[in-house]
Amino acid sequence: MLSLRLLLALAAAQQGDSQQILRFARDAQADFEWIRRHHLPTRHGYGGSACDERIGRFCFWHPDDRTDPPPPPEEPRRIRAARDRLVQQLDSVAALLPGDEWIAGQLVRYLVESGRSTEAVAAVRECRAAAWWCGALAGFALHTAGDFAGADSVYRAALGDMPREERCRWTDLTLLLEGDLGRRYRRLNCDERRAFESRLWWLAQPLYSLLGNDRRTEHLARATLSRIAEKARTPYAVSWGDDLREITLRYGWPTSWTQEPAGGSAAPDVLVSGHEPSPSFHFLADAGAFDDPATASSSAWTLHARRPRERYGPAYAHSVAPLEHQVALFRRGESCLTVAAYDVGRDTGFARASPDATLLLARDEDAASVTERRPGAGSSDVIVAQAECEPLLLSLEVVAPDRRHAARARYGVHPPRAPPVTGDGVTVSDILLFDPPDSLPTELAAVLAYVRGSVTARPDTRLGLFWEVYGLNPAGETVITAVDVVPARAGWLRRATQSLGLAKRRAAVRLEWSEVLRPRGLVAGGAGGAGGAGRALALELSGLSPGRYRVAVRAATERSAAVAARDIEIGGR
């Protein structure tokens, strides 16, 4: 049943009084926020401790700096009912004033807040405000509904339709960046920033296996919500300002609010705390990865950074873990085969799940990527992809959607060096680890069935090593191969305990032999190579104490020599 006030608004509409309808809508929104504020569940916040960061009028605490608080109490039924009434009222006045920007924004906002993103998407279709604003609302609704590709598409169109000053404000990343990247970004004007922003968002995409860049659409959704909230009442009972906009752009709009319990003396007003999405992660890459993604190490992405400048908590991933895996590259003419293997058997987040796996290789944000997908791949798998032999960014991702858990490995990879064009030198591929069968394979295709999904091995096992030698004489030639397994550089604490006799010194292993190798049909290195040969070796690890080791393979002929190396971990797995 429509309220008396809404009936009056409808009557006013018949007389063409749009201002009275808008006033009604604003009063309804203010009434809801008053009800919300005074009926929030109570929970002690961080009021007794100093702020981690002061942002304008607000005291902000980083949840990553301490044990995450328990989930906020359930929202009271009275607040949910009041929001439903507000949505009904906004829906009615939106039908009367479909061209009003403020009403359209509030309707979409509170539908999304109610968990009714699908209805929000439908409501946007009735929007008759400026095309760019209706597009931004559509992007906001689609993003919250999990349609990141759709959100990406409509946001691009909306940004193209925006007035230049508005677009520059929406795309401005100044609040998110610090250090060298921040200084470099601030020196650019709005138009010069486009290429910078394109690369930054490409590197920040949480999972390349998902369609659409949800980290980018999350930022634009936050900008949309900031504009929606500019001329509306807030749960904090303070006017919108630059501080609230900064908090929203950096950390997102709260998913819930609580109030502090009443103290011994009467408080002048309700003290409200907002709770941003949790857990959340720092997906932005550092300056090194930005400058050259193909040389970046995995440490370029510090997902669990302490007090990061920005965070994002994807609804599809409540946890994102490092991925246990190995990767090796092998030349095939002008292209390379990338062999990626993973094993998430020890990751409890994947227990009783059949996760999806994806391997992506890309040169930069503008180049086409090579993507291999394995739906329902399981807890371990081997993925092979063929791409150009050039430095590339690699992302290996394993996702269990039902468990809302993901693991990924992301860093730059370089192909094995091509044999010299003059044909007077040899090169060596990466080293691939496998569980050796009784008869050692000497071709990559035969090794794939035994590839390990980890660089960690138990000390009571045999570890297989496979590599290829390129640039050999077609008629065959003598190759002296040396394999060294040496302890990786120890930290100062281990060195100190070793010197005191409190820790066992890790031994080294060296094997060397000579043999005649002939190419076996591999095409490696184009004009400079005369094919290649695969070799395999099984190492007994029983004589090595636990720890990190570097395995190096050196292949030498009378003409030249080449070396490949890989780190392994000997532990108690």
Coordinates of C-alpha atoms in Angstrom, one line a residue:
M1 CA 0.0 0.0 0.0
L2 CA 1.3 3.4 -0.9
S3 CA 2.0 5.8 1.9
L4 CA 0.1 9.1 2.3
R5 CA 3.2 11.1 1.4
L6 CA 3.7 9.1 -1.8
L7 CA 0.0 9.6 -2.7
L8 CA 0.6 13.4 -2.3
A9 CA 3.6 13.1 -4.5
L10 CA 1.6 11.4 -7.2
A11 CA -1.0 14.0 -6.9
A12 CA 1.6 16.7 -7.3
A13 CA 3.0 14.9 -10.4
Q14 CA -0.4 15.3 -12.0
Q15 CA 0.1 19.1 -11.5
G16 CA 3.6 18.9 -13.0
D17 CA 5.3 19.7 -9.7
S18 CA 8.6 17.8 -10.2
Q19 CA 10.4 19.7 -7.4
Q20 CA 7.9 18.5 -4.8
I21 CA 8.5 14.9 -6.0
L22 CA 12.2 15.3 -5.7
R23 CA 11.8 16.8 -2.2
F24 CA 9.7 13.8 -1.3
A25 CA 12.5 11.5 -2.5
R26 CA 15.2 13.3 -0.6
D27 CA 13.1 13.3 2.6
A28 CA 12.5 9.6 2.2
Q29 CA 16.2 8.9 1.8
A30 CA 17.1 11.1 4.8
D31 CA 14.4 9.3 6.9
F32 CA 15.9 5.9 6.0
E33 CA 19.4 7.0 7.0
W34 CA 18.1 8.3 10.3
I35 CA 16.4 5.0 11.0
R36 CA 19.5 3.1 10.0
R37 CA 21.8 5.2 12.2
H38 CA 19.7 4.9 15.3
H39 CA 19.0 1.1 15.0
L40 CA 22.5 -0.2 14.0
P41 CA 23.8 -3.2 15.9
T42 CA 26.4 -2.4 18.5
R43 CA 29.9 -3.5 18.6
H44 CA 33.1 -2.2 20.2
G45 CA 35.4 -0.7 17.6
Y46 CA 38.9 0.6 17.9
G47 CA 37.9 3.7 19.8
G48 CA 40.5 3.0 22.5
S49 CA 43.4 2.9 20.2
A50 CA 45.1 5.6 18.0
C51 CA 44.1 5.8 14.4
D52 CA 46.2 4.0 11.9
E53 CA 45.6 6.8 9.5
R54 CA 43.7 10.1 9.8
I55 CA 41.7 10.8 6.6
G56 CA 40.0 14.2 7.0
R57 CA 37.3 13.9 9.7
F58 CA 37.7 10.2 9.9
C59 CA 39.8 7.8 12.0
F60 CA 40.8 4.8 9.9
W61 CA 42.2 1.4 11.0
H62 CA 43.8 -1.1 8.7
P63 CA 42.4 -4.6 9.4
D64 CA 45.6 -6.2 8.0
D65 CA 47.6 -4.8 10.9
R66 CA 45.9 -6.9 13.5
T67 CA 43.7 -10.0 13.9
D68 CA 40.7 -9.4 11.7
P69 CA 37.6 -8.6 13.8
P70 CA 34.7 -11.0 13.7
P71 CA 32.0 -10.4 11.1
P72 CA 29.7 -7.5 12.0
P73 CA 26.4 -8.5 13.7
E74 CA 23.4 -9.2 11.4
E75 CA 21.6 -6.1 10.2
P76 CA 18.4 -5.6 12.2
R77 CA 15.1 -6.5 10.5
R78 CA 13.9 -2.9 11.1
I79 CA 16.6 -1.5 8.9
R80 CA 16.0 -4.0 6.2
A81 CA 12.3 -3.3 6.2
A82 CA 13.0 0.5 6.1
R83 CA 15.3 0.0 3.1
D84 CA 12.7 -2.0 1.3
R85 CA 10.1 0.8 1.8
L86 CA 12.6 3.3 0.5
V87 CA 13.3 1.3 -2.6
Q88 CA 9.6 1.0 -3.3
Q89 CA 9.3 4.8 -2.9
L90 CA 12.3 5.5 -5.1
D91 CA 11.0 3.1 -7.7
S92 CA 7.7 5.0 -7.8
V93 CA 9.2 8.5 -8.1
A94 CA 11.7 7.2 -10.7
A95 CA 8.8 6.3 -12.9
L96 CA 7.5 9.8 -12.5
L97 CA 10.9 11.5 -13.1
P98 CA 12.9 9.0 -15.2
G99 CA 15.3 11.8 -16.2
D100 CA 16.3 12.8 -12.7
E101 CA 19.9 11.9 -12.0
W102 CA 19.7 11.9 -8.2
I103 CA 16.6 9.7 -8.0
A104 CA 18.1 7.2 -10.5
G105 CA 21.3 7.0 -8.6
Q106 CA 19.6 6.4 -5.2
L107 CA 17.4 3.7 -6.6
V108 CA 20.3 1.8 -8.0
R109 CA 22.4 2.3 -4.9
Y110 CA 19.8 0.9 -2.5
L111 CA 18.8 -1.9 -4.7
V112 CA 22.5 -3.0 -4.8
E113 CA 22.7 -2.5 -1.0
S114 CA 19.8 -4.8 -0.6
G115 CA 21.6 -7.5 -2.6
R116 CA 19.2 -7.0 -5.5
S117 CA 21.8 -6.3 -8.2
T118 CA 19.8 -8.0 -10.9
E119 CA 16.9 -5.7 -10.2
A120 CA 19.3 -2.7 -10.2
V121 CA 20.4 -3.7 -13.7
A122 CA 16.8 -3.8 -14.8
A123 CA 16.1 -0.4 -13.2
V124 CA 18.9 1.3 -15.1
R125 CA 17.1 0.5 -18.3
E126 CA 14.4 3.0 -17.4
C127 CA 17.0 5.7 -16.7
R128 CA 16.5 8.8 -18.9
A129 CA 19.1 11.1 -17.4
A130 CA 22.3 12.0 -19.3
A131 CA 23.5 9.0 -21.3
W132 CA 26.9 8.8 -19.6
W133 CA 25.3 8.8 -16.1
C134 CA 22.8 6.1 -17.0
G135 CA 25.8 4.1 -18.4
A136 CA 27.8 4.6 -15.2
L137 CA 24.9 3.4 -13.2
A138 CA 24.6 0.3 -15.5
G139 CA 28.3 -0.3 -15.0
F140 CA 27.9 -0.1 -11.2
A141 CA 25.0 -2.5 -11.2
L142 CA 26.7 -5.0 -13.6
H143 CA 29.9 -4.9 -11.5
T144 CA 28.1 -5.7 -8.3
A145 CA 26.2 -8.4 -10.1
G146 CA 29.5 -10.0 -11.0
D147 CA 29.3 -9.3 -14.8
F148 CA 32.7 -7.7 -15.0
A149 CA 33.0 -7.9 -18.8
G150 CA 29.6 -6.2 -19.2
A151 CA 30.6 -3.6 -16.6
D152 CA 33.9 -3.0 -18.4
S153 CA 32.1 -2.5 -21.7
V154 CA 29.5 0.0 -20.5
Y155 CA 32.0 1.9 -18.4
R156 CA 34.2 2.4 -21.4
A157 CA 31.2 3.8 -23.3
A158 CA 30.2 6.0 -20.4
L159 CA 33.7 7.5 -20.0
G160 CA 33.7 8.2 -23.8
D161 CA 30.5 10.2 -23.4
M162 CA 31.5 12.1 -20.3
P163 CA 32.5 15.7 -20.3
R164 CA 36.3 15.8 -20.3
E165 CA 36.6 17.3 -16.8
E166 CA 34.2 14.7 -15.4
R167 CA 36.1 11.9 -17.1
C168 CA 39.5 13.1 -15.8
R169 CA 38.0 13.2 -12.2
W170 CA 36.7 9.6 -12.5
T171 CA 39.9 8.1 -13.9
D172 CA 42.3 10.0 -11.6
L173 CA 44.4 7.5 -9.7
T174 CA 46.3 10.0 -7.6
L175 CA 44.7 8.8 -4.3
L176 CA 45.7 5.2 -5.0
L177 CA 49.4 5.7 -5.8
E178 CA 52.4 6.6 -3.7
G179 CA 56.2 6.5 -4.1
D180 CA 57.8 6.6 -7.5
L181 CA 54.7 5.6 -9.4
G182 CA 52.7 8.3 -7.6
R183 CA 55.3 11.0 -8.5
R184 CA 55.5 10.0 -12.1
Y185 CA 51.7 9.9 -12.4
R186 CA 51.2 13.3 -10.9
R187 CA 53.5 14.9 -13.5
L188 CA 51.2 13.8 -16.3
N189 CA 48.1 15.7 -17.5
C190 CA 44.8 13.9 -17.9
D191 CA 45.3 12.9 -21.6
E192 CA 48.9 11.7 -21.0
R193 CA 47.7 9.5 -18.1
R194 CA 45.6 7.1 -20.3
A195 CA 48.5 4.8 -21.3
F196 CA 49.7 4.8 -17.7
E197 CA 46.3 3.9 -16.3
S198 CA 45.9 1.2 -19.0
R199 CA 49.0 -0.6 -17.9
L200 CA 48.4 -0.1 -14.2
W201 CA 44.9 -1.7 -14.4
W202 CA 46.1 -4.5 -16.6
L203 CA 48.8 -5.5 -14.0
A204 CA 46.3 -5.1 -11.2
Q205 CA 43.6 -7.4 -12.6
P206 CA 43.2 -10.1 -9.9
L207 CA 42.6 -13.0 -12.2
Y208 CA 43.1 -13.0 -15.9
S209 CA 41.0 -16.1 -16.1
L210 CA 37.9 -14.0 -15.5
L211 CA 36.3 -12.0 -18.3
G212 CA 36.6 -8.2 -17.7
N213 CA 39.0 -6.4 -15.4
D214 CA 37.1 -6.3 -12.1
R215 CA 39.8 -4.2 -10.4
R216 CA 39.3 -1.5 -12.9
T217 CA 35.5 -1.7 -12.8
E218 CA 35.7 -1.7 -9.0
H219 CA 37.4 1.7 -9.1
L220 CA 34.8 3.1 -11.5
A221 CA 32.0 1.6 -9.3
R222 CA 33.5 3.4 -6.3
A223 CA 33.6 6.6 -8.3
T224 CA 30.0 6.1 -9.3
L225 CA 28.9 5.5 -5.7
S226 CA 30.9 8.6 -4.6
R227 CA 28.9 10.7 -7.0
I228 CA 25.6 9.1 -5.9
A229 CA 26.4 9.9 -2.3
E230 CA 27.5 13.5 -2.9
K231 CA 24.1 15.1 -2.3
A232 CA 22.6 12.4 0.0
R233 CA 22.5 11.7 3.7
T234 CA 25.1 9.3 5.0
P235 CA 25.0 6.8 7.9
Y236 CA 27.6 8.9 9.6
A237 CA 25.3 12.0 9.9
V238 CA 28.0 14.2 8.3
S239 CA 27.9 15.8 4.9
W240 CA 29.8 14.2 2.0
G241 CA 33.3 15.5 1.6
D242 CA 36.7 14.8 0.1
D243 CA 37.6 12.6 3.0
L244 CA 34.6 10.2 2.4
R245 CA 35.4 10.2 -1.3
E246 CA 39.0 9.3 -0.6
I247 CA 38.1 6.5 1.8
T248 CA 35.6 5.2 -0.8
L249 CA 38.1 5.3 -3.7
R250 CA 40.9 3.7 -1.7
Y251 CA 39.0 1.0 0.2
G252 CA 35.5 0.8 -1.0
W253 CA 32.1 1.7 0.4
P254 CA 31.3 -0.1 3.7
T255 CA 29.3 -3.3 3.4
S256 CA 27.9 -2.8 7.0
W257 CA 27.9 -0.3 9.8
T258 CA 27.8 -0.7 13.6
Q259 CA 27.5 1.8 16.5
E260 CA 29.5 2.0 19.6
P261 CA 27.8 0.8 22.8
A262 CA 26.5 3.6 25.0
G263 CA 29.0 4.6 27.7
G264 CA 28.6 5.6 31.2
S265 CA 27.7 9.2 30.3
A266 CA 25.2 10.2 27.7
A267 CA 26.9 10.5 24.3
P268 CA 25.9 13.6 22.3
D269 CA 25.2 11.4 19.3
V270 CA 25.5 7.9 17.9
L271 CA 29.2 7.0 17.0
V272 CA 29.1 4.9 13.8
S273 CA 31.8 2.7 12.3
G274 CA 31.8 1.6 8.7
H275 CA 33.2 -1.8 7.8
E276 CA 34.7 -2.1 4.3
P277 CA 34.7 -5.4 2.4
S278 CA 36.9 -8.0 4.2
P279 CA 39.1 -9.8 3.5
S280 CA 40.6 -7.5 0.9
F281 CA 43.9 -7.3 -1.0
H282 CA 46.5 -5.0 -2.5
F283 CA 46.4 -5.9 -6.2
L284 CA 48.4 -3.0 -7.6
A285 CA 51.9 -3.9 -8.8
D286 CA 55.1 -2.1 -7.9
A287 CA 57.1 0.3 -10.2
G288 CA 59.4 -2.5 -11.4
A289 CA 56.6 -4.6 -12.8
F290 CA 55.0 -1.4 -14.2
D291 CA 58.2 -0.6 -16.1
D292 CA 58.9 -4.1 -17.4
P293 CA 56.3 -6.8 -16.6
A294 CA 58.4 -9.5 -18.3
T295 CA 61.2 -9.1 -15.7
A296 CA 59.0 -8.8 -12.7
S297 CA 59.3 -11.2 -9.8
S298 CA 56.3 -12.5 -7.8
S299 CA 57.2 -10.0 -5.1
A300 CA 56.1 -7.2 -7.4
W301 CA 52.5 -8.1 -6.2
T302 CA 52.3 -7.9 -2.4
L303 CA 48.7 -8.9 -1.9
H304 CA 49.0 -8.8 1.9
A305 CA 50.9 -5.5 2.1
R306 CA 50.9 -3.8 5.5
R307 CA 48.8 -0.7 5.5
P308 CA 48.5 -0.5 1.7
R309 CA 47.3 2.6 -0.1
E310 CA 44.3 0.8 -1.5
R311 CA 42.6 -2.5 -1.2
Y312 CA 39.9 -4.5 -3.0
G313 CA 38.0 -7.6 -1.7
P314 CA 36.5 -9.5 -4.6
A315 CA 33.2 -11.2 -3.8
Y316 CA 34.4 -14.3 -5.7
A317 CA 37.6 -14.8 -3.7
H318 CA 37.6 -14.5 0.1
S319 CA 41.2 -15.8 0.0
V320 CA 44.0 -15.6 -2.5
A321 CA 47.1 -17.7 -1.8
P322 CA 50.5 -18.2 -3.4
L323 CA 50.4 -21.1 -5.8
E324 CA 52.7 -24.1 -5.4
H325 CA 54.0 -24.8 -9.0
Q326 CA 56.8 -24.9 -11.4
V327 CA 57.3 -23.5 -14.9
A328 CA 59.9 -24.4 -17.7
L329 CA 60.3 -23.1 -21.2
F330 CA 61.5 -25.0 -24.3
R331 CA 62.3 -23.6 -27.7
R332 CA 60.5 -24.8 -30.8
G333 CA 61.7 -22.7 -33.7
E334 CA 60.5 -19.1 -33.4
S335 CA 58.1 -20.1 -30.7
C336 CA 58.4 -21.6 -27.2
L337 CA 56.5 -24.2 -25.3
T338 CA 55.7 -23.2 -21.7
V339 CA 55.1 -26.1 -19.4
A340 CA 53.3 -25.1 -16.2
A341 CA 52.4 -27.5 -13.4
Y342 CA 50.8 -26.9 -10.1
D343 CA 49.8 -28.9 -7.0
V344 CA 47.3 -27.5 -4.5
G345 CA 46.9 -30.7 -2.6
R346 CA 48.2 -29.1 0.6
D347 CA 46.0 -26.0 0.3
T348 CA 43.0 -26.6 2.5
G349 CA 41.1 -23.9 0.6
F350 CA 40.8 -26.4 -2.3
A351 CA 39.7 -29.4 -0.1
R352 CA 36.9 -31.4 -1.8
A353 CA 36.9 -29.0 -4.7
S354 CA 37.5 -29.4 -8.5
P355 CA 39.2 -26.1 -9.2
D356 CA 39.6 -24.5 -12.6
A357 CA 43.1 -23.7 -13.9
T358 CA 44.3 -21.1 -16.4
L359 CA 47.7 -20.3 -17.8
L360 CA 48.1 -16.9 -19.5
L361 CA 51.1 -15.5 -21.3
A362 CA 51.2 -11.9 -22.6
R363 CA 53.8 -9.3 -23.6
D364 CA 51.9 -6.2 -22.5
E365 CA 48.4 -4.8 -22.1
D366 CA 48.0 -4.1 -25.8
A367 CA 49.2 -7.5 -27.2
A368 CA 47.0 -10.5 -27.6
S369 CA 47.5 -13.0 -24.9
V370 CA 47.9 -16.8 -25.1
T371 CA 45.5 -18.4 -22.7
E372 CA 45.0 -22.1 -21.9
R373 CA 42.1 -23.0 -19.7
R374 CA 41.4 -26.3 -17.8
P375 CA 37.9 -26.3 -16.3
G376 CA 37.6 -28.7 -13.4
A377 CA 41.3 -29.5 -13.7
G378 CA 41.6 -30.9 -10.2
S379 CA 44.2 -30.4 -7.4
S380 CA 47.1 -30.9 -9.8
D381 CA 47.6 -30.6 -13.5
V382 CA 50.1 -29.8 -16.2
I383 CA 49.3 -27.1 -18.8
V384 CA 51.3 -26.5 -22.0
A385 CA 51.0 -23.3 -24.0
Q386 CA 52.8 -22.2 -27.2
A387 CA 53.8 -18.6 -27.6
E388 CA 56.4 -16.4 -29.2
C389 CA 59.9 -16.8 -27.8
E390 CA 60.1 -13.4 -26.1
P391 CA 60.0 -12.1 -22.6
L392 CA 56.4 -12.4 -21.3
L393 CA 54.3 -11.9 -18.2
L394 CA 53.0 -15.3 -16.9
S395 CA 50.0 -15.8 -14.7
L396 CA 49.1 -19.3 -13.5
E397 CA 45.7 -19.3 -11.7
V398 CA 43.7 -21.9 -9.9
V399 CA 40.2 -21.0 -8.7
A400 CA 37.5 -22.9 -6.8
P401 CA 34.4 -20.7 -7.3
D402 CA 32.3 -22.6 -4.8
R403 CA 34.9 -22.3 -2.1
R404 CA 35.6 -18.6 -3.0
H405 CA 39.3 -19.4 -3.0
A406 CA 42.0 -18.8 -5.5
A407 CA 45.8 -19.3 -5.8
R408 CA 48.0 -17.7 -8.4
A409 CA 51.6 -17.3 -9.5
R410 CA 52.4 -14.1 -11.5
Y411 CA 55.8 -13.0 -12.7
G412 CA 57.9 -12.5 -15.9
V413 CA 59.5 -15.3 -17.8
H414 CA 62.3 -15.3 -20.4
P415 CA 62.8 -18.0 -23.1
P416 CA 65.9 -20.1 -23.3
R417 CA 68.5 -18.2 -25.3
A418 CA 68.5 -19.1 -29.0
P419 CA 71.6 -20.7 -30.5
P420 CA 73.9 -18.1 -32.3
V421 CA 73.0 -17.4 -35.9
T422 CA 76.5 -18.5 -36.9
G423 CA 75.7 -22.0 -35.7
D424 CA 78.8 -22.2 -33.5
G425 CA 77.3 -22.4 -30.1
V426 CA 74.9 -24.4 -27.9
T427 CA 72.2 -23.3 -25.4
V428 CA 70.2 -25.0 -22.8
S429 CA 66.5 -24.9 -21.9
D430 CA 65.0 -24.5 -18.5
I431 CA 65.1 -27.5 -16.1
L432 CA 61.9 -29.3 -15.6
L433 CA 61.4 -31.4 -12.5
F434 CA 59.5 -34.7 -12.7
D435 CA 59.0 -38.0 -10.7
P436 CA 61.3 -40.4 -12.6
P437 CA 59.8 -43.7 -13.8
D438 CA 62.0 -46.8 -14.1
S439 CA 63.0 -45.9 -17.6
L440 CA 64.0 -42.2 -18.0
P441 CA 62.3 -40.4 -20.9
T442 CA 64.4 -38.3 -23.2
E443 CA 61.7 -36.4 -25.0
L444 CA 59.5 -33.7 -23.5
A445 CA 56.2 -35.3 -24.6
A446 CA 57.1 -38.4 -22.6
V447 CA 58.1 -36.4 -19.5
L448 CA 54.8 -34.5 -19.2
A449 CA 53.0 -37.4 -17.6
Y450 CA 55.5 -37.3 -14.7
V451 CA 55.9 -33.5 -14.2
R452 CA 55.8 -32.4 -10.6
G453 CA 53.5 -29.6 -9.5
S454 CA 56.0 -28.3 -7.0
V455 CA 59.7 -27.5 -6.6
T456 CA 59.7 -29.1 -3.1
A457 CA 60.7 -32.7 -2.7
R458 CA 61.1 -35.1 0.3
P459 CA 64.7 -36.1 1.1
D460 CA 63.8 -39.8 0.8
T461 CA 62.8 -39.6 -2.9
R462 CA 64.4 -39.5 -6.3
L463 CA 64.0 -36.3 -8.3
G464 CA 64.0 -36.2 -12.1
L465 CA 65.6 -33.4 -14.1
F466 CA 64.8 -32.9 -17.8
W467 CA 66.4 -30.3 -20.1
E468 CA 67.1 -29.8 -23.8
V469 CA 70.3 -28.8 -25.5
Y470 CA 70.0 -26.7 -28.7
G471 CA 72.4 -25.8 -31.5
L472 CA 74.0 -29.3 -31.8
N473 CA 75.7 -30.4 -34.9
P474 CA 73.2 -32.5 -37.0
A475 CA 75.8 -35.3 -37.2
G476 CA 76.1 -35.4 -33.4
E477 CA 78.9 -34.1 -31.2
T478 CA 80.5 -34.7 -27.8
V479 CA 78.8 -32.9 -25.0
I480 CA 80.3 -32.7 -21.5
T481 CA 77.5 -32.3 -19.0
A482 CA 77.9 -31.2 -15.4
V483 CA 75.1 -31.2 -12.9
D484 CA 75.7 -29.3 -9.6
V485 CA 73.4 -29.3 -6.6
V486 CA 74.6 -26.7 -4.1
P487 CA 73.0 -25.1 -1.1
A488 CA 71.4 -21.8 -1.8
R489 CA 72.8 -18.8 0.0
A490 CA 72.0 -19.2 3.7
G491 CA 70.5 -16.4 5.8
W492 CA 72.6 -14.9 8.6
L493 CA 70.8 -16.9 11.3
R494 CA 71.6 -20.2 9.7
R495 CA 75.2 -19.2 9.0
A496 CA 75.6 -18.3 12.6
T497 CA 74.1 -21.6 13.9
Q498 CA 76.3 -23.5 11.5
S499 CA 79.4 -21.8 12.7
L500 CA 78.4 -22.8 16.3
G501 CA 77.7 -26.4 15.2
L502 CA 74.0 -26.0 16.0
A503 CA 72.8 -26.7 12.5
K504 CA 74.0 -29.2 10.0
R505 CA 75.9 -27.9 7.0
R506 CA 74.2 -28.9 3.8
A507 CA 76.3 -30.9 1.4
A508 CA 76.7 -30.3 -2.3
V509 CA 76.5 -32.8 -5.1
R510 CA 78.3 -32.8 -8.5
L511 CA 77.9 -35.2 -11.4
E512 CA 79.8 -35.0 -14.7
W513 CA 79.9 -37.1 -17.8
S514 CA 80.7 -37.0 -21.5
E515 CA 78.5 -38.4 -24.3
V516 CA 77.7 -37.9 -28.0
L517 CA 74.3 -36.1 -28.5
R518 CA 72.4 -35.9 -31.7
P519 CA 69.4 -33.7 -32.4
R520 CA 66.1 -35.6 -32.3
G521 CA 63.9 -33.6 -34.6
L522 CA 63.5 -30.5 -32.4
V523 CA 63.5 -27.3 -34.3
A524 CA 65.3 -24.8 -32.1
G525 CA 66.5 -21.3 -32.9
G526 CA 65.6 -20.9 -36.5
A527 CA 68.5 -20.2 -38.8
G528 CA 71.0 -20.4 -36.0
G529 CA 70.1 -23.8 -34.6
A530 CA 70.6 -27.2 -35.9
G531 CA 68.0 -28.9 -33.6
G532 CA 68.2 -30.1 -30.1
A533 CA 68.3 -33.1 -27.8
G534 CA 66.5 -33.9 -24.6
R535 CA 68.3 -35.3 -21.6
A536 CA 67.1 -36.7 -18.2
L537 CA 68.7 -37.5 -14.9
A538 CA 67.4 -38.9 -11.7
L539 CA 68.9 -37.5 -8.5
E540 CA 69.0 -39.4 -5.2
L541 CA 68.1 -36.9 -2.5
S542 CA 68.8 -39.1 0.6
G543 CA 72.2 -37.6 1.2
L544 CA 70.9 -34.0 1.3
S545 CA 69.7 -32.3 4.4
P546 CA 66.5 -30.2 4.3
G547 CA 66.9 -26.7 2.9
R548 CA 67.0 -24.8 -0.4
Y549 CA 69.4 -25.8 -3.1
R550 CA 70.3 -24.5 -6.6
V551 CA 70.5 -27.1 -9.4
A552 CA 72.7 -26.1 -12.3
V553 CA 73.1 -28.0 -15.6
R554 CA 76.1 -27.0 -17.7
A555 CA 76.4 -28.4 -21.3
A556 CA 79.8 -27.8 -23.0
T557 CA 81.1 -28.7 -26.5
E558 CA 84.4 -27.8 -28.1
R559 CA 82.6 -24.7 -29.5
S560 CA 80.8 -23.3 -26.5
A561 CA 79.1 -23.9 -23.2
A562 CA 75.7 -23.0 -21.7
V563 CA 74.1 -23.2 -18.2
A564 CA 70.6 -23.5 -16.8
A565 CA 69.7 -23.3 -13.2
R566 CA 66.7 -23.9 -10.9
D567 CA 66.1 -23.6 -7.2
I568 CA 64.5 -26.6 -5.3
E569 CA 63.4 -27.1 -1.8
I570 CA 64.1 -30.3 0.1
G571 CA 61.7 -30.6 3.0
G572 CA 59.4 -32.9 4.8
R573 CA 56.6 -33.1 2.3

